[in-house]
PDB file of C-alpha atoms in Angstrom:
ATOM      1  CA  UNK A 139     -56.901 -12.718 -20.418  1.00 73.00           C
ATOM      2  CA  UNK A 140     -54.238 -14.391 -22.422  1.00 79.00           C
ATOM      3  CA  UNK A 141     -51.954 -10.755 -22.417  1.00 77.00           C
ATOM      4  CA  UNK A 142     -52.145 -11.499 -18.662  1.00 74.00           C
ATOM      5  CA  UNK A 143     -51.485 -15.227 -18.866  1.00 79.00           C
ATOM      6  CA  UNK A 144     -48.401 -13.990 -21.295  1.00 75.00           C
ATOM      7  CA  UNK A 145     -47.322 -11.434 -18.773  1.00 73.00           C
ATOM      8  CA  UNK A 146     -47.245 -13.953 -15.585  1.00 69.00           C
ATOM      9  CA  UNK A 147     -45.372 -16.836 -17.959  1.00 73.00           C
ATOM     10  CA  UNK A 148     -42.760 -13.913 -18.871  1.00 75.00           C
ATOM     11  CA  UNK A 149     -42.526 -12.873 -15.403  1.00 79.00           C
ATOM     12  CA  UNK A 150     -41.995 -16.133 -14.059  1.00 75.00           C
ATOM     13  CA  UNK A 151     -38.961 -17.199 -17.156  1.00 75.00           C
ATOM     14  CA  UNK A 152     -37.099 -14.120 -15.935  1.00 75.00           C
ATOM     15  CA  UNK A 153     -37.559 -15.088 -12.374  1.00 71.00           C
ATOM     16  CA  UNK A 154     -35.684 -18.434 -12.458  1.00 70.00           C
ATOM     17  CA  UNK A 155     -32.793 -17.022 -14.747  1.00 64.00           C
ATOM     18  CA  UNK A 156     -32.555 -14.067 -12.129  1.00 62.00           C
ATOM     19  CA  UNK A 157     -32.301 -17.341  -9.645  1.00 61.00           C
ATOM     20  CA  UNK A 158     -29.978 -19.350 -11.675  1.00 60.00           C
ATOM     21  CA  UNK A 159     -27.359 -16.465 -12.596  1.00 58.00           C
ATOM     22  CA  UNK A 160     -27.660 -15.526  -8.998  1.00 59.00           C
ATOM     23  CA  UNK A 161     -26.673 -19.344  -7.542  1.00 57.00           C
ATOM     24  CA  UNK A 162     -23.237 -19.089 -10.156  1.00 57.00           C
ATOM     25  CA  UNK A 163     -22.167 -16.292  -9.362  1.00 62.00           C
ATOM     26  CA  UNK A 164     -18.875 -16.303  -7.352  1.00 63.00           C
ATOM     27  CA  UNK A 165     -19.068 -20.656  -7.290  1.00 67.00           C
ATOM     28  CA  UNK A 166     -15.553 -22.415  -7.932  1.00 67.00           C
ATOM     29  CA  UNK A 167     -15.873 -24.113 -11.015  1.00 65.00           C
ATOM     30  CA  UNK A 168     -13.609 -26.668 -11.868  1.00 64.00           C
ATOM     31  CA  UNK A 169     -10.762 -25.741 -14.841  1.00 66.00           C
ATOM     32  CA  UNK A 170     -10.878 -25.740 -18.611  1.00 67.00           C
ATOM     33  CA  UNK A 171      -8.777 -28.782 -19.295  1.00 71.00           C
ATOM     34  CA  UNK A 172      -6.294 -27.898 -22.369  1.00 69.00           C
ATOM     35  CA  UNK A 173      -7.091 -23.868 -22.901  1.00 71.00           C
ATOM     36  CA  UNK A 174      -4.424 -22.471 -24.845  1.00 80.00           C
ATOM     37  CA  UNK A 175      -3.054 -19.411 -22.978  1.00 88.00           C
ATOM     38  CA  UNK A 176      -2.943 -16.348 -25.463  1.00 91.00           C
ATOM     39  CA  UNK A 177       0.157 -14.228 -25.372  1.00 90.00           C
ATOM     40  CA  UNK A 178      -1.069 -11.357 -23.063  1.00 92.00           C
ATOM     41  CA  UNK A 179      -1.857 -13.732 -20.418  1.00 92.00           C
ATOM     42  CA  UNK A 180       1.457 -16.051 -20.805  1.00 92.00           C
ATOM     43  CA  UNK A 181       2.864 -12.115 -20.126  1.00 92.00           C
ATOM     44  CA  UNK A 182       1.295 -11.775 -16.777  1.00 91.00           C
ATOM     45  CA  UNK A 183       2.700 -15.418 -15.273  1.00 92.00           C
ATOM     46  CA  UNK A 184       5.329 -15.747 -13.159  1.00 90.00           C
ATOM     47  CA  UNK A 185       6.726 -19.381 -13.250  1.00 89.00           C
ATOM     48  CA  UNK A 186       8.194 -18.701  -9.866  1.00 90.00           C
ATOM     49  CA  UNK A 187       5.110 -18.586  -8.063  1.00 91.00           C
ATOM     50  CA  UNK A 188       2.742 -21.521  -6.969  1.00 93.00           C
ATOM     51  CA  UNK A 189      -0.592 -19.627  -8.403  1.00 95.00           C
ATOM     52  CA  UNK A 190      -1.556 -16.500 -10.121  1.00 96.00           C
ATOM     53  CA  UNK A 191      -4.610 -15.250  -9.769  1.00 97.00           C
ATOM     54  CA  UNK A 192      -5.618 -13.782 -13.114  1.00 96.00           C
ATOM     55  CA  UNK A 193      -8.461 -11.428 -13.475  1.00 97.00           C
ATOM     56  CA  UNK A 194     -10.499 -10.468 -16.565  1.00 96.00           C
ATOM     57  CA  UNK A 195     -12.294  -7.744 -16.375  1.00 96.00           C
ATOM     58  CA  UNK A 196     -13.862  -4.620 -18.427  1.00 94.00           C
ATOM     59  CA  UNK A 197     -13.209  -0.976 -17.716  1.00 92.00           C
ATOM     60  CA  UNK A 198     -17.223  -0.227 -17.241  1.00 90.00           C
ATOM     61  CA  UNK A 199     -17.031  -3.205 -14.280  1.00 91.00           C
ATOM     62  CA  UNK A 200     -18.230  -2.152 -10.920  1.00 90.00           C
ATOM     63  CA  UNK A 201     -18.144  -5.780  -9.928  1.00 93.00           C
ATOM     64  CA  UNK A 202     -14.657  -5.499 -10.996  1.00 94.00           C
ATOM     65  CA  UNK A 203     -13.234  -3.127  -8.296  1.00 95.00           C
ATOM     66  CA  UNK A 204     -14.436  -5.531  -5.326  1.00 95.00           C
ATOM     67  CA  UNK A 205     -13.153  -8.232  -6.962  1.00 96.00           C
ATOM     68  CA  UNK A 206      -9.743  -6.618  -7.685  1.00 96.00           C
ATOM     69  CA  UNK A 207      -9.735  -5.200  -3.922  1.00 96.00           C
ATOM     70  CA  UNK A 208     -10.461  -8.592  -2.607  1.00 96.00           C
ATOM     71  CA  UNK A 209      -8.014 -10.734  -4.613  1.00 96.00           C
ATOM     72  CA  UNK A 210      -5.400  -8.160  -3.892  1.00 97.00           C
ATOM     73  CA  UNK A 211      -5.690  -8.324  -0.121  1.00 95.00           C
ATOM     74  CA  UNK A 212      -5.737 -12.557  -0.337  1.00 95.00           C
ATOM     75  CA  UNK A 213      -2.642 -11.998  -2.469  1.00 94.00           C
ATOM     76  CA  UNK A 214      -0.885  -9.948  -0.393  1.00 94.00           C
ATOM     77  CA  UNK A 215      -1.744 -12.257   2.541  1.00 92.00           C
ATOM     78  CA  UNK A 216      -0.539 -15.261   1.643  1.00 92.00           C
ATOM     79  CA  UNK A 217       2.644 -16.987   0.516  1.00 91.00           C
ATOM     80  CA  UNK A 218       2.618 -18.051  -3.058  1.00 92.00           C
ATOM     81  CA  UNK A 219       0.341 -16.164  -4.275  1.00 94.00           C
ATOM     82  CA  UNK A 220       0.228 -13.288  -6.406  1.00 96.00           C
ATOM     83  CA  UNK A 221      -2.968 -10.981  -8.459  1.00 97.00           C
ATOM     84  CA  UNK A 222      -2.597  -9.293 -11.966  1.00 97.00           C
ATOM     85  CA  UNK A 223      -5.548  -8.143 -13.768  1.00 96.00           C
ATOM     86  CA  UNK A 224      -6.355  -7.806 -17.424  1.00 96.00           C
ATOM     87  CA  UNK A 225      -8.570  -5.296 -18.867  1.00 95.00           C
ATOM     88  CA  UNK A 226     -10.071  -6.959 -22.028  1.00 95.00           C
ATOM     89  CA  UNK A 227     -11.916  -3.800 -23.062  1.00 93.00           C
ATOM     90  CA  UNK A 228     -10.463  -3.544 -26.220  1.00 93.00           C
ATOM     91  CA  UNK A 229      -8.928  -8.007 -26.615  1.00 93.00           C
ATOM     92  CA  UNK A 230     -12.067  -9.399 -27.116  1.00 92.00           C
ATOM     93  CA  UNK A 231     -10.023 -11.962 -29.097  1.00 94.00           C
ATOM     94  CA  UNK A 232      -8.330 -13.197 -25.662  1.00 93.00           C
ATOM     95  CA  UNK A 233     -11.790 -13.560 -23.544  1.00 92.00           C
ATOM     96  CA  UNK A 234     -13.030 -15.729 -26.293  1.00 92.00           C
ATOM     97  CA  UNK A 235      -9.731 -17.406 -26.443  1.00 92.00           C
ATOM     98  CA  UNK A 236      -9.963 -18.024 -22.751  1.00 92.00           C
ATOM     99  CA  UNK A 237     -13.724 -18.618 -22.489  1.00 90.00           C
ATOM    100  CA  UNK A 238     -14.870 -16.266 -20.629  1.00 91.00           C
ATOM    101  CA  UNK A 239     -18.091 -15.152 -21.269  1.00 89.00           C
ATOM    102  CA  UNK A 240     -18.199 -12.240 -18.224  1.00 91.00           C
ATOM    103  CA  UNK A 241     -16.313  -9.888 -16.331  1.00 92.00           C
ATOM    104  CA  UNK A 242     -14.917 -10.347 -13.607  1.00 95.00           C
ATOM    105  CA  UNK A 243     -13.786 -14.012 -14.327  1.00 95.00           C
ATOM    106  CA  UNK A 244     -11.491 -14.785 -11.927  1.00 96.00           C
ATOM    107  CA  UNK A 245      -8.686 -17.713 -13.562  1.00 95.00           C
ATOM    108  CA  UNK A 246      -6.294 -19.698 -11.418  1.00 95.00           C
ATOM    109  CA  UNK A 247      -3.432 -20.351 -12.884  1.00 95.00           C
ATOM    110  CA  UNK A 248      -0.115 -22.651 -11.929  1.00 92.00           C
ATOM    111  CA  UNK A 249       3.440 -21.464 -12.908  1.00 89.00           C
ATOM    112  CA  UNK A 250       3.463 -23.276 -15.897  1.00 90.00           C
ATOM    113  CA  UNK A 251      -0.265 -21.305 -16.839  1.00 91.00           C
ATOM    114  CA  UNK A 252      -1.910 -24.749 -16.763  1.00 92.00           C
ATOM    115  CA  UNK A 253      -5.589 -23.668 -15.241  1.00 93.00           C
ATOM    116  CA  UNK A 254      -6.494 -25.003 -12.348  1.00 93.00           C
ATOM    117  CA  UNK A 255      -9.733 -23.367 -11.182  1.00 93.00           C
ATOM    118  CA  UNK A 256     -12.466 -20.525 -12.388  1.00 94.00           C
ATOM    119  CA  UNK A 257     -14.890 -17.857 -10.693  1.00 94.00           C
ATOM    120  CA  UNK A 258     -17.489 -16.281 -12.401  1.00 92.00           C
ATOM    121  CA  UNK A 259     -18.292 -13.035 -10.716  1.00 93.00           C
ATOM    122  CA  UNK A 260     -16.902 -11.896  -7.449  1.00 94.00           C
ATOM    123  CA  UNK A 261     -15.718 -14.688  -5.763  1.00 94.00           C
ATOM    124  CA  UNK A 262     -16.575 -15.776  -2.316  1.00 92.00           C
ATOM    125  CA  UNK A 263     -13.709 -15.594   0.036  1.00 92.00           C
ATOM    126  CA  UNK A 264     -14.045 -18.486   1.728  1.00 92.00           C
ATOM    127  CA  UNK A 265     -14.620 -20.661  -1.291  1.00 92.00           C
ATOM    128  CA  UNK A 266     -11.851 -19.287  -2.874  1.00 93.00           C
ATOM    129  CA  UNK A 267      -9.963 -20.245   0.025  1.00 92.00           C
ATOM    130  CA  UNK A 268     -10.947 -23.736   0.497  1.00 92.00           C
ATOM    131  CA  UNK A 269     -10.344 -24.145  -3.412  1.00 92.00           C
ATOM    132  CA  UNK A 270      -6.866 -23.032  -3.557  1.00 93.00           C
ATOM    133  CA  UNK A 271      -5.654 -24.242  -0.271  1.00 93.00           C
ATOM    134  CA  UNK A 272      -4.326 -27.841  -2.493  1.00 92.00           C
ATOM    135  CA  UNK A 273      -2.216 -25.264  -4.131  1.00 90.00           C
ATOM    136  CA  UNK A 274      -0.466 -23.295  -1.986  1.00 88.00           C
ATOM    137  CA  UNK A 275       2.445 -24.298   0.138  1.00 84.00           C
ATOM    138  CA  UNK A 276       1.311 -22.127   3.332  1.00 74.00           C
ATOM    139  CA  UNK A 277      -1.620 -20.761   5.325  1.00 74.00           C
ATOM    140  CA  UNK A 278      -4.262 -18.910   3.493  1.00 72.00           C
ATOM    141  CA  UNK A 279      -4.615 -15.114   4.502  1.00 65.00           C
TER     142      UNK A 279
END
Protein backbone atom coordinates (compact mmCIF):
# COMPACT_ATOMS: atom_id res chain seq x y z
CA UNK A 1 0.00 0.00 0.00
CA UNK A 2 2.65 2.55 0.62
CA UNK A 3 4.31 1.77 -3.26
CA UNK A 4 0.79 2.99 -4.20
CA UNK A 5 0.61 5.88 -1.75
CA UNK A 6 4.34 6.70 -3.30
CA UNK A 7 3.05 6.36 -6.81
CA UNK A 8 -0.15 8.82 -6.35
CA UNK A 9 2.26 11.52 -4.27
CA UNK A 10 4.74 11.23 -7.43
CA UNK A 11 1.98 11.51 -9.77
CA UNK A 12 0.46 14.36 -8.25
CA UNK A 13 4.35 16.51 -7.81
CA UNK A 14 4.65 16.08 -11.57
CA UNK A 15 1.15 17.21 -12.11
CA UNK A 16 1.47 20.75 -10.66
CA UNK A 17 5.01 21.35 -12.28
CA UNK A 18 3.34 20.16 -15.67
CA UNK A 19 0.70 23.08 -14.46
CA UNK A 20 3.16 25.61 -13.40
CA UNK A 21 5.65 25.35 -16.53
CA UNK A 22 2.52 25.34 -18.57
CA UNK A 23 1.01 28.91 -16.93
CA UNK A 24 4.88 30.59 -17.88
CA UNK A 25 5.15 29.68 -20.83
CA UNK A 26 4.85 32.50 -23.44
CA UNK A 27 3.95 35.26 -20.19
CA UNK A 28 5.77 38.78 -20.54
CA UNK A 29 8.03 38.97 -17.84
CA UNK A 30 9.34 42.08 -16.84
CA UNK A 31 13.38 42.82 -17.80
CA UNK A 32 16.64 41.87 -16.16
CA UNK A 33 17.64 45.22 -14.79
CA UNK A 34 21.60 45.70 -15.48
CA UNK A 35 22.42 42.35 -17.76
CA UNK A 36 25.56 42.88 -19.40
CA UNK A 37 25.07 42.26 -23.16
CA UNK A 38 27.84 39.74 -24.41
CA UNK A 39 29.52 40.57 -27.66
CA UNK A 40 27.45 38.32 -30.06
CA UNK A 41 24.36 39.94 -29.02
CA UNK A 42 25.77 43.75 -28.96
CA UNK A 43 26.49 42.30 -32.87
CA UNK A 44 22.92 41.73 -33.68
CA UNK A 45 21.58 45.49 -32.42
CA UNK A 46 20.84 48.07 -34.49
CA UNK A 47 20.90 51.45 -32.56
CA UNK A 48 18.71 52.82 -35.27
CA UNK A 49 15.77 50.96 -34.45
CA UNK A 50 13.24 51.46 -31.49
CA UNK A 51 13.34 47.50 -30.47
CA UNK A 52 14.97 44.35 -31.50
CA UNK A 53 13.52 41.43 -30.91
CA UNK A 54 16.27 38.97 -30.02
CA UNK A 55 15.73 35.30 -30.05
CA UNK A 56 17.70 32.50 -28.35
CA UNK A 57 17.21 29.46 -29.44
CA UNK A 58 18.87 25.80 -30.01
CA UNK A 59 19.17 24.02 -33.31
CA UNK A 60 17.10 20.77 -31.89
CA UNK A 61 14.06 23.55 -31.07
CA UNK A 62 10.76 22.77 -32.60
CA UNK A 63 9.29 25.46 -30.42
CA UNK A 64 11.83 27.52 -32.06
CA UNK A 65 10.52 27.59 -35.70
CA UNK A 66 6.95 29.00 -34.54
CA UNK A 67 8.48 31.33 -32.58
CA UNK A 68 10.92 32.53 -35.30
CA UNK A 69 7.87 32.46 -37.92
CA UNK A 70 5.80 34.49 -35.61
CA UNK A 71 8.27 37.19 -34.52
CA UNK A 72 9.26 37.52 -38.12
CA UNK A 73 5.79 38.29 -39.43
CA UNK A 74 5.21 41.00 -36.23
CA UNK A 75 8.56 42.35 -37.41
CA UNK A 76 7.89 42.73 -40.73
CA UNK A 77 4.52 44.32 -39.82
CA UNK A 78 5.32 46.96 -37.90
CA UNK A 79 7.42 50.11 -37.89
CA UNK A 80 10.36 49.98 -35.60
CA UNK A 81 10.75 46.82 -35.23
CA UNK A 82 13.07 44.35 -36.37
CA UNK A 83 13.85 40.07 -35.46
CA UNK A 84 17.39 38.41 -35.41
CA UNK A 85 17.86 35.13 -33.89
CA UNK A 86 20.77 33.49 -32.17
CA UNK A 87 21.49 29.92 -32.19
CA UNK A 88 23.30 29.23 -28.84
CA UNK A 89 23.95 25.58 -29.70
CA UNK A 90 27.41 25.72 -29.35
CA UNK A 91 27.66 29.68 -26.76
CA UNK A 92 26.45 28.25 -23.84
CA UNK A 93 28.65 30.95 -22.24
CA UNK A 94 26.17 33.76 -23.70
CA UNK A 95 22.71 32.02 -22.46
CA UNK A 96 24.19 31.94 -19.05
CA UNK A 97 25.49 35.37 -19.55
CA UNK A 98 22.04 36.46 -20.53
CA UNK A 99 20.03 34.23 -18.17
CA UNK A 100 18.30 32.29 -20.05
CA UNK A 101 17.62 29.10 -18.85
CA UNK A 102 15.41 27.80 -22.20
CA UNK A 103 15.01 28.02 -25.72
CA UNK A 104 13.16 29.94 -27.29
CA UNK A 105 13.65 33.01 -24.93
CA UNK A 106 12.43 35.71 -26.62
CA UNK A 107 14.60 39.28 -25.31
CA UNK A 108 13.43 42.79 -26.06
CA UNK A 109 15.88 44.93 -26.52
CA UNK A 110 16.12 49.04 -27.04
CA UNK A 111 18.77 50.56 -29.41
CA UNK A 112 21.09 51.09 -26.85
CA UNK A 113 20.60 46.91 -25.87
CA UNK A 114 19.19 48.03 -22.50
CA UNK A 115 16.41 45.04 -21.94
CA UNK A 116 13.23 45.95 -21.70
CA UNK A 117 11.05 42.82 -21.63
CA UNK A 118 11.39 38.71 -21.71
CA UNK A 119 9.29 35.61 -23.06
CA UNK A 120 9.91 32.32 -22.09
CA UNK A 121 8.64 29.98 -24.72
CA UNK A 122 6.59 30.97 -27.68
CA UNK A 123 5.15 34.05 -27.00
CA UNK A 124 1.55 34.95 -27.19
CA UNK A 125 0.80 37.41 -29.86
CA UNK A 126 -1.35 39.48 -28.29
CA UNK A 127 0.67 39.81 -25.12
CA UNK A 128 3.53 40.52 -26.95
CA UNK A 129 1.66 43.16 -28.49
CA UNK A 130 0.19 44.88 -25.62
CA UNK A 131 3.82 44.68 -24.00
CA UNK A 132 5.69 46.39 -26.63
CA UNK A 133 3.14 48.82 -27.79
CA UNK A 134 5.05 51.64 -24.95
CA UNK A 135 7.88 51.06 -27.28
CA UNK A 136 7.12 51.50 -30.56
CA UNK A 137 6.38 54.72 -32.30
CA UNK A 138 3.45 53.21 -34.61
CA UNK A 139 0.64 50.67 -34.86
CA UNK A 140 1.39 47.14 -34.01
CA UNK A 141 1.02 44.61 -37.01
Amino acid sequence: MTGVWALLGAIAVVAVIGVVLRARNGRVRAARPGVRLPDPVRALLDPNTHVTLLQVSTTFCATCRQTKALLEDLAHRTEGLRHVELDVTDLPDVAAELGVLRAPTTLALDGTGAELLRVGGLPKRDTLIAALRPHLPGPIG
